[in-house]
Coordinates of C-alpha atoms in Angstrom, one line a residue:
Chain A
M6 CA -118.6 91.1 -129.2
S7 CA -120.3 89.6 -126.1
S8 CA -118.8 91.1 -123.3
S9 CA -117.8 87.7 -121.8
T10 CA -114.5 88.7 -124.2
M11 CA -113.5 91.3 -121.9
S12 CA -113.4 88.9 -119.1
R13 CA -110.5 86.6 -121.2
P14 CA -107.0 87.4 -120.8
A15 CA -104.8 88.6 -124.2
T16 CA -103.9 85.5 -124.7
T17 CA -106.7 82.9 -126.0
R18 CA -108.8 86.2 -126.9
P19 CA -109.8 86.6 -131.0
A20 CA -108.6 90.4 -131.6
S21 CA -110.7 92.5 -132.8
N22 CA -108.6 95.5 -135.1
P23 CA -110.4 98.6 -133.4
R24 CA -110.4 97.6 -129.9
R25 CA -107.0 95.8 -130.2
K26 CA -106.2 100.1 -131.3
R27 CA -108.1 101.6 -128.7
D28 CA -106.0 98.8 -125.9
N29 CA -102.7 100.3 -127.1
A30 CA -102.8 104.1 -126.5
N31 CA -105.1 103.6 -123.6
G32 CA -103.2 101.4 -122.7
W33 CA -99.5 103.3 -123.0
A34 CA -102.0 106.5 -121.8
F35 CA -102.2 105.1 -119.0
A36 CA -98.8 103.7 -118.2
T37 CA -96.8 107.3 -119.6
P38 CA -97.6 109.5 -116.1
F39 CA -95.1 106.8 -114.8
L40 CA -93.0 106.1 -117.7
V41 CA -92.2 109.4 -118.0
F42 CA -90.9 109.8 -114.1
F43 CA -89.6 106.5 -114.1
L44 CA -88.1 108.0 -117.6
V45 CA -86.0 111.3 -116.0
F46 CA -85.6 110.3 -112.6
L47 CA -84.6 106.6 -113.0
V48 CA -83.5 105.8 -116.7
W49 CA -81.7 108.6 -117.3
P50 CA -79.3 109.0 -114.2
I51 CA -78.5 104.8 -114.4
A52 CA -77.7 105.7 -117.3
Y53 CA -76.2 108.9 -117.5
G54 CA -73.6 107.3 -114.7
L55 CA -72.7 105.3 -116.5
Y56 CA -71.0 107.5 -118.6
M57 CA -69.3 110.0 -115.7
S58 CA -67.9 106.7 -115.0
M59 CA -65.9 106.6 -117.6
T60 CA -65.0 110.2 -118.1
G61 CA -62.8 112.4 -115.2
K62 CA -65.7 115.0 -114.6
S63 CA -65.7 116.8 -111.3
L64 CA -67.2 118.7 -109.4
T65 CA -65.3 121.4 -110.5
G66 CA -66.0 121.0 -113.9
A67 CA -61.9 120.7 -114.5
N68 CA -61.5 117.3 -117.0
D69 CA -64.9 116.2 -119.2
D70 CA -63.0 113.4 -121.0
V71 CA -64.0 109.8 -121.7
I72 CA -61.0 108.1 -120.3
G73 CA -62.9 104.5 -120.7
F74 CA -62.3 101.9 -118.3
A75 CA -59.4 104.3 -115.8
N76 CA -61.9 104.2 -113.1
Y77 CA -62.6 101.5 -112.8
A78 CA -58.3 100.2 -112.9
E79 CA -58.5 102.6 -109.7
A80 CA -61.2 101.4 -107.7
F81 CA -59.3 98.4 -108.4
A82 CA -56.2 99.0 -106.5
D83 CA -57.7 101.9 -103.7
A84 CA -57.4 100.2 -100.6
D85 CA -59.7 102.4 -99.2
M86 CA -62.1 101.6 -101.0
W87 CA -61.9 97.6 -100.6
H88 CA -61.7 98.1 -96.8
S89 CA -64.9 100.7 -97.7
L90 CA -67.0 97.0 -99.1
G91 CA -65.3 94.6 -97.0
N92 CA -66.9 97.8 -93.6
T93 CA -70.5 96.7 -95.9
L94 CA -70.3 93.8 -96.0
Y95 CA -69.0 93.1 -92.7
F96 CA -71.1 95.1 -91.2
T97 CA -74.7 93.4 -93.3
V98 CA -73.5 89.7 -91.6
I99 CA -73.4 91.7 -88.5
S100 CA -76.0 93.3 -88.7
T101 CA -78.6 90.3 -90.8
V102 CA -78.0 88.0 -87.7
P103 CA -79.9 89.8 -85.2
L104 CA -82.0 91.5 -87.2
V105 CA -83.3 88.1 -88.0
L106 CA -83.1 86.7 -84.4
V107 CA -84.6 89.0 -82.3
A108 CA -87.2 90.1 -84.5
L109 CA -88.7 86.0 -85.0
A110 CA -87.9 85.9 -81.0
M111 CA -90.1 89.6 -80.1
A112 CA -93.0 87.3 -82.7
A113 CA -93.3 84.3 -81.6
L114 CA -93.7 85.8 -77.5
V115 CA -96.2 88.8 -78.5
N116 CA -98.0 85.7 -80.5
I117 CA -98.1 82.9 -77.5
G118 CA -101.1 84.8 -76.8
L119 CA -99.8 87.7 -74.7
P120 CA -102.5 90.2 -73.8
A121 CA -102.4 94.2 -75.1
Q122 CA -101.3 93.0 -78.1
W123 CA -101.5 97.3 -79.1
L124 CA -98.3 97.4 -76.3
W125 CA -95.9 95.2 -77.6
R126 CA -96.4 96.1 -81.5
L127 CA -95.6 100.0 -80.1
S128 CA -93.1 99.2 -77.7
Y129 CA -90.9 96.6 -80.3
F130 CA -91.9 98.3 -83.7
A131 CA -92.3 102.5 -82.2
P132 CA -88.3 102.9 -83.2
Y133 CA -88.2 102.1 -86.8
L134 CA -90.8 105.3 -87.1
L135 CA -87.6 107.7 -86.9
A136 CA -85.4 109.5 -88.8
S137 CA -81.5 107.7 -88.6
T138 CA -80.6 111.1 -87.1
V139 CA -83.4 110.7 -84.1
V140 CA -81.8 107.2 -83.6
S141 CA -78.1 108.5 -84.9
L142 CA -79.0 111.3 -82.0
F143 CA -80.3 109.3 -78.3
F144 CA -77.6 105.9 -79.9
T145 CA -74.4 109.3 -79.4
W146 CA -76.2 110.3 -76.8
M147 CA -76.4 106.8 -74.6
Y148 CA -73.1 105.8 -76.0
N149 CA -71.5 108.6 -74.6
P150 CA -68.0 108.0 -73.0
Q151 CA -68.4 110.2 -70.6
L152 CA -71.3 110.8 -68.9
G153 CA -74.0 107.9 -71.3
L154 CA -76.4 106.2 -69.2
I155 CA -74.2 103.0 -70.9
N156 CA -70.7 103.5 -70.1
D157 CA -73.1 105.1 -66.5
A158 CA -74.6 100.3 -66.6
L159 CA -71.1 98.5 -67.0
T160 CA -69.6 100.8 -64.2
K161 CA -72.4 100.3 -61.5
I162 CA -71.6 96.3 -62.1
G163 CA -69.0 96.9 -61.9
L164 CA -67.2 96.8 -65.4
P165 CA -65.0 99.3 -67.0
R166 CA -66.6 101.8 -70.1
V167 CA -66.4 101.8 -73.2
A168 CA -65.3 103.9 -75.9
W169 CA -68.4 102.7 -77.9
L170 CA -68.3 105.1 -80.5
N171 CA -64.2 105.8 -80.6
N172 CA -63.0 102.6 -80.1
P173 CA -61.5 100.0 -83.5
D174 CA -62.5 96.8 -82.9
V175 CA -66.1 98.0 -81.2
A176 CA -67.8 101.5 -83.5
M177 CA -69.2 99.3 -85.6
W178 CA -70.6 96.9 -82.8
A179 CA -71.9 99.8 -81.4
I180 CA -74.1 100.7 -84.5
V181 CA -75.3 96.8 -85.5
I182 CA -76.8 98.1 -82.1
A183 CA -78.8 100.9 -82.6
T184 CA -79.2 99.9 -85.8
V185 CA -81.3 96.9 -84.3
W186 CA -82.7 98.6 -81.8
W187 CA -83.7 101.1 -84.8
T188 CA -85.0 98.5 -87.5
V189 CA -86.1 95.2 -86.2
G190 CA -89.8 96.1 -85.1
F191 CA -90.5 95.8 -89.3
N192 CA -88.4 92.6 -89.4
F193 CA -90.9 91.6 -86.5
L194 CA -94.1 92.7 -87.6
L195 CA -94.2 91.0 -90.0
Y196 CA -92.7 87.5 -88.7
L197 CA -95.7 88.1 -86.6
A198 CA -98.5 88.8 -89.5
A199 CA -96.8 85.4 -90.7
M200 CA -97.2 83.9 -87.5
Q201 CA -101.0 85.2 -87.3
N202 CA -101.6 83.2 -90.2
I203 CA -100.5 79.4 -89.2
P204 CA -104.2 77.8 -89.4
H205 CA -104.7 76.7 -86.0
Q206 CA -105.8 74.0 -87.1
H207 CA -102.6 72.5 -87.3
Y208 CA -101.3 73.8 -83.5
E209 CA -104.8 71.8 -82.2
A210 CA -104.5 68.7 -83.8
A211 CA -100.5 68.7 -82.4
S212 CA -101.8 69.6 -78.6
L213 CA -104.2 66.8 -79.6
D214 CA -100.7 64.2 -79.9
G215 CA -98.9 65.7 -76.9
A216 CA -97.1 68.1 -78.0
G217 CA -95.0 71.4 -75.3
A218 CA -95.6 74.8 -76.6
W219 CA -91.0 74.1 -78.0
R220 CA -92.1 71.0 -80.1
Q221 CA -95.2 73.2 -82.0
F222 CA -92.5 76.3 -82.3
F223 CA -90.1 74.1 -83.7
S224 CA -92.7 71.2 -85.5
I225 CA -94.9 73.9 -86.9
T226 CA -93.4 77.7 -86.3
L227 CA -91.4 77.2 -87.8
P228 CA -91.2 75.4 -91.7
Q229 CA -94.5 76.9 -92.0
L230 CA -92.4 80.9 -91.8
S231 CA -89.7 79.4 -93.9
P232 CA -91.7 81.5 -96.1
T233 CA -91.5 84.3 -94.2
T234 CA -88.5 83.6 -93.3
V235 CA -85.6 83.8 -96.8
M236 CA -88.0 86.8 -97.4
I237 CA -87.4 88.4 -94.4
I238 CA -83.3 87.0 -94.5
I239 CA -82.8 88.7 -98.5
L240 CA -85.2 92.2 -97.2
Q241 CA -82.8 93.0 -94.7
I242 CA -79.2 91.9 -96.6
L243 CA -80.1 94.1 -99.1
A244 CA -81.4 97.0 -97.0
S245 CA -77.6 96.2 -95.1
L246 CA -76.0 97.3 -97.8
K247 CA -77.2 100.0 -98.8
I248 CA -75.6 100.9 -94.9
F249 CA -75.0 104.4 -94.3
D250 CA -77.1 107.2 -92.4
Q251 CA -76.3 106.2 -88.8
V252 CA -73.5 105.7 -89.9
Y253 CA -71.8 109.5 -91.3
Q254 CA -74.3 110.8 -88.1
M255 CA -72.9 108.8 -85.0
T256 CA -69.4 108.5 -86.3
A257 CA -68.6 109.7 -89.7
G258 CA -67.2 106.4 -90.8
G259 CA -64.1 106.7 -87.8
P260 CA -62.0 106.4 -86.0
G261 CA -59.2 105.6 -88.7
G262 CA -62.1 104.4 -91.1
S263 CA -62.8 101.5 -89.3
T264 CA -66.8 102.1 -90.2
R265 CA -66.5 103.8 -93.1
P266 CA -69.1 102.1 -95.4
V267 CA -69.3 102.3 -99.3
V268 CA -72.0 104.0 -99.2
E269 CA -70.2 106.7 -97.7
Y270 CA -67.2 106.3 -99.6
I271 CA -68.9 106.7 -102.9
F272 CA -70.9 109.8 -101.4
E273 CA -67.2 111.5 -99.9
T274 CA -65.2 111.1 -103.5
G275 CA -68.1 112.1 -104.5
F276 CA -69.3 115.1 -102.5
T277 CA -66.3 116.3 -100.7
G278 CA -63.8 114.8 -102.7
Y279 CA -65.7 116.5 -106.1
R280 CA -64.7 113.4 -108.2
L281 CA -68.2 112.2 -109.3
G282 CA -66.5 110.4 -111.5
Y283 CA -64.4 108.1 -109.5
S284 CA -67.0 108.2 -107.6
A285 CA -69.8 106.9 -110.3
A286 CA -67.5 104.6 -111.1
I287 CA -67.2 103.0 -106.6
S288 CA -70.9 103.2 -107.3
Y289 CA -72.0 101.4 -111.0
I290 CA -68.9 98.5 -108.1
F291 CA -71.0 98.4 -105.0
F292 CA -74.2 98.4 -108.5
G293 CA -72.3 95.2 -108.7
L294 CA -72.7 93.7 -105.6
I295 CA -75.7 94.3 -105.4
V296 CA -76.8 92.1 -108.4
V297 CA -74.5 89.8 -108.1
V298 CA -76.1 89.1 -104.0
S299 CA -79.7 89.4 -105.9
I300 CA -78.9 87.3 -108.3
A301 CA -77.2 84.8 -105.8
Q302 CA -80.9 84.6 -103.9
F303 CA -82.7 84.4 -106.3
V304 CA -80.6 81.4 -107.6
L305 CA -80.6 79.9 -104.1
T306 CA -84.6 80.4 -103.0
R307 CA -85.5 78.8 -106.4
R308 CA -83.4 75.3 -106.0
R309 CA -85.4 75.6 -102.6
S310 CA -88.7 75.9 -103.6
A311 CA -87.8 73.9 -106.5
Chain B
M24 CA -93.0 68.5 -93.1
A25 CA -89.2 70.8 -92.3
T26 CA -89.7 71.8 -95.9
Q27 CA -93.2 71.9 -96.2
T28 CA -94.1 76.1 -98.0
T29 CA -96.9 75.0 -98.8
S30 CA -99.6 78.6 -98.6
R31 CA -100.2 80.2 -95.8
T32 CA -104.5 80.8 -97.6
L33 CA -106.7 80.3 -94.9
P34 CA -110.1 78.3 -95.4
P35 CA -112.2 79.9 -96.7
T36 CA -115.3 79.3 -94.3
S37 CA -112.6 81.1 -91.8
P38 CA -112.5 84.9 -92.8
A39 CA -112.4 86.3 -89.4
R40 CA -109.4 85.0 -88.0
L41 CA -108.1 87.6 -91.7
E42 CA -108.9 90.2 -89.6
N43 CA -107.7 89.7 -85.7
P44 CA -106.2 86.4 -85.5
R45 CA -106.6 85.6 -82.1
P46 CA -105.6 81.9 -80.9
P47 CA -108.1 79.9 -78.8
R48 CA -107.8 81.4 -75.4
R49 CA -106.6 79.4 -72.6
T50 CA -105.3 80.3 -69.0
M51 CA -102.0 81.3 -67.9
T52 CA -98.9 78.5 -67.8
T53 CA -96.4 79.5 -66.1
G54 CA -94.7 79.1 -70.2
K55 CA -97.1 82.1 -70.9
I56 CA -96.0 83.5 -67.4
V57 CA -92.6 83.2 -68.6
A58 CA -93.3 85.0 -72.0
L59 CA -94.3 87.8 -70.1
V60 CA -91.9 88.6 -68.7
V61 CA -89.5 88.4 -71.4
A62 CA -91.1 89.7 -73.2
A63 CA -91.6 92.9 -70.7
L64 CA -88.6 93.0 -70.6
I65 CA -87.3 93.9 -74.1
A66 CA -89.8 96.6 -74.2
V67 CA -88.3 98.2 -71.5
L68 CA -85.2 97.9 -72.8
W69 CA -86.3 99.0 -76.0
L70 CA -88.1 101.9 -74.3
I71 CA -85.1 102.6 -72.0
P72 CA -83.6 104.7 -75.3
F73 CA -87.2 107.2 -75.3
A74 CA -86.6 107.7 -71.3
W75 CA -83.3 108.7 -71.7
A76 CA -84.1 111.3 -74.1
T77 CA -87.4 112.5 -73.0
V78 CA -85.1 112.9 -69.2
T79 CA -82.4 114.4 -71.1
A80 CA -84.3 116.8 -72.5
F81 CA -86.3 117.6 -69.9
K82 CA -83.0 118.4 -68.0
S83 CA -81.0 122.2 -67.6
E84 CA -78.4 121.7 -69.3
T85 CA -75.9 121.6 -67.3
D86 CA -77.9 118.1 -65.1
A87 CA -77.9 117.2 -69.0
A88 CA -73.9 117.3 -68.7
A89 CA -73.6 116.3 -65.0
P90 CA -71.3 114.0 -64.8
K91 CA -73.0 111.5 -62.3
V92 CA -76.4 110.6 -64.4
S93 CA -79.5 111.1 -62.4
W94 CA -83.3 109.8 -63.6
V95 CA -83.8 113.3 -61.4
P96 CA -82.0 115.5 -62.7
P97 CA -80.8 117.7 -58.6
S98 CA -82.5 121.7 -60.1
G99 CA -85.3 119.9 -61.2
F100 CA -87.3 119.4 -64.2
T101 CA -87.1 122.9 -67.7
F102 CA -88.6 122.9 -69.9
D103 CA -86.0 124.8 -71.2
A104 CA -84.4 123.4 -73.4
F105 CA -88.4 123.0 -75.8
A106 CA -88.5 127.5 -74.9
K107 CA -85.1 127.0 -76.5
V108 CA -85.2 125.3 -79.6
F109 CA -88.9 126.4 -80.4
Q110 CA -87.1 130.0 -80.1
D111 CA -84.9 128.9 -82.8
G112 CA -87.5 128.7 -85.0
N113 CA -86.2 125.6 -87.5
I114 CA -88.1 123.0 -86.2
P115 CA -91.2 123.8 -87.3
L116 CA -90.1 125.2 -90.1
W117 CA -88.4 121.6 -91.1
T118 CA -91.7 119.9 -90.1
W119 CA -93.7 121.7 -92.7
N120 CA -90.8 121.3 -95.5
S121 CA -90.6 117.5 -94.1
F122 CA -94.2 117.1 -94.4
Y123 CA -95.7 118.5 -97.7
T124 CA -92.5 117.5 -99.6
S125 CA -93.7 113.8 -98.5
A126 CA -97.7 115.0 -98.4
A127 CA -96.6 115.8 -102.1
I128 CA -94.5 112.7 -103.4
T129 CA -97.0 109.8 -101.9
L130 CA -99.7 111.8 -104.0
I131 CA -97.4 112.2 -107.4
T132 CA -96.4 108.3 -106.5
L133 CA -99.9 107.0 -106.0
V134 CA -101.6 108.6 -109.2
I135 CA -98.4 107.0 -111.8
S136 CA -98.5 104.3 -109.5
A137 CA -102.0 102.8 -109.4
L138 CA -102.7 104.8 -113.2
V139 CA -99.5 102.8 -114.8
A140 CA -100.0 99.5 -112.4
Y141 CA -103.8 99.6 -114.1
A142 CA -103.2 99.4 -117.5
L143 CA -100.9 96.5 -116.2
S144 CA -103.2 94.4 -114.4
R145 CA -106.1 95.3 -117.1
I146 CA -105.5 96.6 -120.5
D147 CA -103.9 94.3 -123.0
F148 CA -101.2 96.3 -125.4
K149 CA -98.9 96.4 -127.2
G150 CA -95.3 95.9 -125.1
K151 CA -96.3 94.7 -122.2
R152 CA -95.3 92.3 -121.1
L153 CA -91.6 94.7 -121.9
L154 CA -92.6 97.1 -119.2
M155 CA -94.1 95.1 -116.8
G156 CA -90.5 93.2 -117.3
V157 CA -87.9 96.3 -116.2
I158 CA -90.4 97.9 -113.4
I159 CA -90.2 95.4 -111.9
A160 CA -85.9 94.6 -112.8
S161 CA -85.9 98.1 -111.6
I162 CA -86.5 97.9 -108.3
I163 CA -83.1 96.1 -108.0
I164 CA -81.4 99.6 -108.4
P165 CA -80.5 101.1 -105.2
P166 CA -80.7 104.2 -104.0
P167 CA -77.3 105.0 -103.4
V168 CA -76.7 104.4 -106.6
L169 CA -78.6 107.7 -108.6
I170 CA -76.7 109.9 -106.3
I171 CA -73.6 111.2 -108.9
P172 CA -75.5 111.7 -111.6
L173 CA -79.0 112.3 -110.5
F174 CA -77.3 115.6 -108.3
Y175 CA -76.0 115.7 -111.9
Q176 CA -79.4 116.4 -113.1
M177 CA -80.9 118.6 -110.6
V178 CA -77.8 120.8 -110.8
A179 CA -78.4 121.2 -114.8
L180 CA -82.0 121.8 -114.2
H181 CA -82.0 124.4 -112.0
L182 CA -83.0 121.8 -109.7
I183 CA -80.8 122.1 -107.0
D184 CA -81.7 123.8 -103.0
T185 CA -84.9 123.7 -104.9
S186 CA -88.2 121.2 -103.1
W187 CA -88.4 119.7 -106.1
A188 CA -85.7 118.2 -106.0
I189 CA -86.1 116.9 -103.3
I190 CA -89.9 115.3 -103.9
L191 CA -89.0 114.4 -107.9
P192 CA -86.6 111.9 -106.8
Q193 CA -88.6 110.1 -104.5
V194 CA -91.4 109.8 -106.4
I195 CA -90.9 106.4 -108.2
H196 CA -91.8 103.4 -106.6
P197 CA -91.1 99.8 -108.2
A198 CA -92.1 97.7 -106.3
M199 CA -95.4 99.7 -105.0
V200 CA -95.7 99.3 -108.8
F201 CA -96.0 95.7 -108.0
V202 CA -98.1 96.1 -104.8
L203 CA -101.3 97.7 -106.4
K204 CA -101.3 95.6 -109.5
K205 CA -101.3 92.4 -107.7
F206 CA -104.7 93.5 -106.0
F207 CA -106.4 95.6 -109.0
D208 CA -105.6 91.7 -110.3
Q209 CA -106.8 90.1 -107.8
I210 CA -110.9 92.8 -108.6
P211 CA -113.1 90.9 -110.1
R212 CA -113.1 91.1 -113.9
E213 CA -116.9 90.7 -113.7
L214 CA -117.8 94.6 -112.2
E215 CA -116.4 96.8 -115.0
E216 CA -118.2 94.7 -117.2
A217 CA -121.3 96.8 -117.1
A218 CA -119.8 99.3 -117.5
V219 CA -118.2 98.1 -120.5
M220 CA -121.1 98.0 -122.0
D221 CA -122.5 101.4 -120.9
G222 CA -120.0 102.3 -123.6
A223 CA -117.1 104.1 -119.8
S224 CA -113.8 105.2 -120.9
R225 CA -111.7 103.3 -119.1
M226 CA -110.9 106.4 -117.2
R227 CA -114.7 105.8 -115.7
I228 CA -114.0 102.8 -114.6
F229 CA -111.3 103.0 -112.9
T230 CA -111.4 105.8 -110.6
Q231 CA -115.0 105.3 -110.4
I232 CA -114.9 101.2 -109.6
V233 CA -111.4 100.5 -109.5
L234 CA -110.8 103.0 -107.8
P235 CA -113.0 102.9 -104.5
L236 CA -112.6 99.0 -104.3
S237 CA -108.3 99.7 -104.0
R238 CA -108.9 101.8 -100.9
P239 CA -107.0 99.9 -98.0
I240 CA -103.7 99.1 -100.1
L241 CA -104.1 102.8 -101.1
A242 CA -103.6 103.2 -97.9
A243 CA -100.9 100.9 -96.8
V244 CA -98.9 102.0 -100.6
A245 CA -99.1 105.4 -99.2
I246 CA -98.4 104.2 -94.9
F247 CA -95.0 103.0 -97.1
V248 CA -94.6 105.7 -99.7
F249 CA -94.8 108.8 -96.8
I250 CA -92.9 107.5 -93.6
S251 CA -90.0 106.5 -95.9
A252 CA -90.1 110.2 -98.2
W253 CA -90.9 111.5 -94.2
N254 CA -87.7 110.1 -93.0
N255 CA -85.2 109.8 -96.0
F256 CA -82.2 111.3 -95.4
L257 CA -79.4 110.9 -97.4
W258 CA -81.5 112.7 -101.2
P259 CA -82.5 115.2 -99.5
F260 CA -79.5 115.4 -97.3
I261 CA -77.8 116.4 -101.4
A262 CA -80.0 117.4 -102.9
T263 CA -80.4 121.1 -100.7
N264 CA -77.9 123.4 -99.0
D265 CA -80.5 125.6 -98.3
N266 CA -81.4 126.2 -94.3
S267 CA -85.4 127.4 -95.4
L268 CA -85.9 123.8 -97.8
L269 CA -84.2 121.2 -95.0
T270 CA -86.1 118.2 -94.3
L271 CA -86.5 117.1 -90.2
P272 CA -83.7 114.5 -90.6
V273 CA -81.8 117.0 -92.9
G274 CA -81.8 119.4 -90.2
L275 CA -81.1 117.3 -87.4
Q276 CA -77.8 116.1 -88.7
T277 CA -76.9 120.7 -88.5
I278 CA -77.8 121.4 -85.3
K279 CA -75.7 118.4 -83.5
S280 CA -72.9 120.9 -85.1
A281 CA -75.1 124.2 -84.3
Y282 CA -75.5 122.9 -80.3
G283 CA -72.2 120.7 -79.7
I284 CA -72.6 120.0 -76.4
Q285 CA -75.8 120.9 -75.5
Y286 CA -77.1 118.0 -74.2
A287 CA -81.1 118.2 -73.7
Q288 CA -81.4 120.6 -76.4
N289 CA -79.6 117.8 -78.8
M290 CA -82.2 115.5 -77.2
A291 CA -85.5 117.9 -77.5
S292 CA -84.9 118.9 -81.3
A293 CA -84.4 115.3 -81.2
L294 CA -88.2 114.8 -79.6
L295 CA -89.9 117.0 -81.3
A296 CA -88.1 115.5 -84.9
A297 CA -89.4 112.7 -83.1
L298 CA -93.3 113.7 -82.5
P299 CA -95.8 113.7 -85.3
L300 CA -94.3 109.8 -86.1
I301 CA -95.5 108.6 -83.0
V302 CA -98.5 110.2 -82.3
V303 CA -100.1 109.8 -85.6
F304 CA -99.0 105.9 -85.3
L305 CA -100.7 105.9 -81.7
F306 CA -103.7 106.9 -84.1
F307 CA -103.9 104.4 -86.5
Q308 CA -101.7 101.7 -85.4
R309 CA -104.1 99.3 -86.5
Q310 CA -103.8 100.8 -90.4
I311 CA -99.7 101.1 -89.8
V312 CA -98.4 97.7 -89.5
K313 CA -101.8 96.6 -91.4
G314 CA -99.8 98.1 -94.3
F315 CA -96.9 97.7 -93.8
A316 CA -97.5 93.8 -93.8
T317 CA -98.8 94.5 -96.3
T318 CA -96.7 96.2 -98.6
G319 CA -93.3 94.8 -96.3
L320 CA -92.4 91.9 -98.3
A321 CA -92.6 93.5 -101.6
G322 CA -90.8 97.3 -100.0
T323 CA -87.6 99.5 -98.9

């Protein structure tokens, strides 16, 4: 067998039996460690969760009977579930917009060629390295109605105090502000890396044609960034749909359930309400939502680039 | 022009740009000065939470809870809050827990992902396409969906309230398998052929030729996995209630209720929890930024 056959993909290579056998054995041997974890800690729980969602399983172990789709029927009639699903979608919409636009603005500013690049990267990205609990402690303290820094600043410029985390009309926005501060640095990095990969010849040619900085941003930078923008929006929507940590830590879903996202409802139904089966059913409704959103994004982006 | 989606691959004549992209130097124009001012304002805004937490942590509890907001406390700065937090001993313990669980998760993830990625990239075996399809499809699974069955599974395996319960379910990163496979695909096969002719085994080729060439991507994946594990909250929060096993993010959640309105101690704990990664970032900023730029679009 010549060495050149090594470098051909399987489809064009005539198979020789002992080689093929060895490849089969080797391939699965290399895959096995991952597969074991994959099957035990991903495939099995996904399958078992589906089964649980059809039972009355509870943490008290009272009722393990299979009850078919009763949990799903109950969930679809459960106003609390719809409310939490609505909160998750609301958060996703009002957080994705600033998380993309602020990141783009930050990257555009830094990419103009400002001195001390490391300083900007550090200050914009550093919050992303914090655990959610640290962010929640910081912001709960700053949002404190009487002693907080933000209300102090508001009163100094003659504005009324705001009950940031205790007013149902404001609480979700307070969480969005904390979230933007926390995670926008990630999108900023992705944008900055993409901007720095745009060939400079484009800008040089535009400069010769007399295009100013704004013009160049809108006619070169933005179009060149559009694949990155699409990816960032997709990743951001999927990330925002999973919102739980900062809400649970800052408002525990309150006031009056006004910020409770669906993941928190899953958590509470299962671990505070002890209804594991019902909780698994809501998990699957949430999973269905993620799948639908992902497929929609896939179809939309494919049509776009086709 | 508006729909242009050409690949942003650089011409081969300018490889330097990949390393350190720098626009041609021009003089400071008015536009640039405006940009500098705006960028600085955002930076200040972004640093305020850190600054305010730091100032609070160095206050006495009385000053921290004073109704009048002060950047310089009337009774001076003090280490009291930090001393109290250290006396409790929880933060150092939780930091250690976070460190070794995250390190174990990173190590296991790297080993199992690199192995399967190599097989997917280089070995033609039966069922490869199916395996690849299943791994890619699994990227879509949101971790919160798994918490209920995983908890049940951990109880059945008697792993609840052990570090294994925290570690084991966090080592599957299908997106990282994909990132590694893409990198291995780019390594010229010629490099391996000589070794094949010499009769080297697959494992030898993998460990002695492919892995050494893959250090940058391995580092990028390691950074991504380590930071995700270090900061993960939901699963470790469910997996253990034992105070001596808590990771930093979960432990902090418990002190919030323990310290209540002890604002200085709250902030001191939060800062101590934030410190390790911030320090690491200060030293390895380049690598971390590059790592996130590489893994970022595939990850999360």
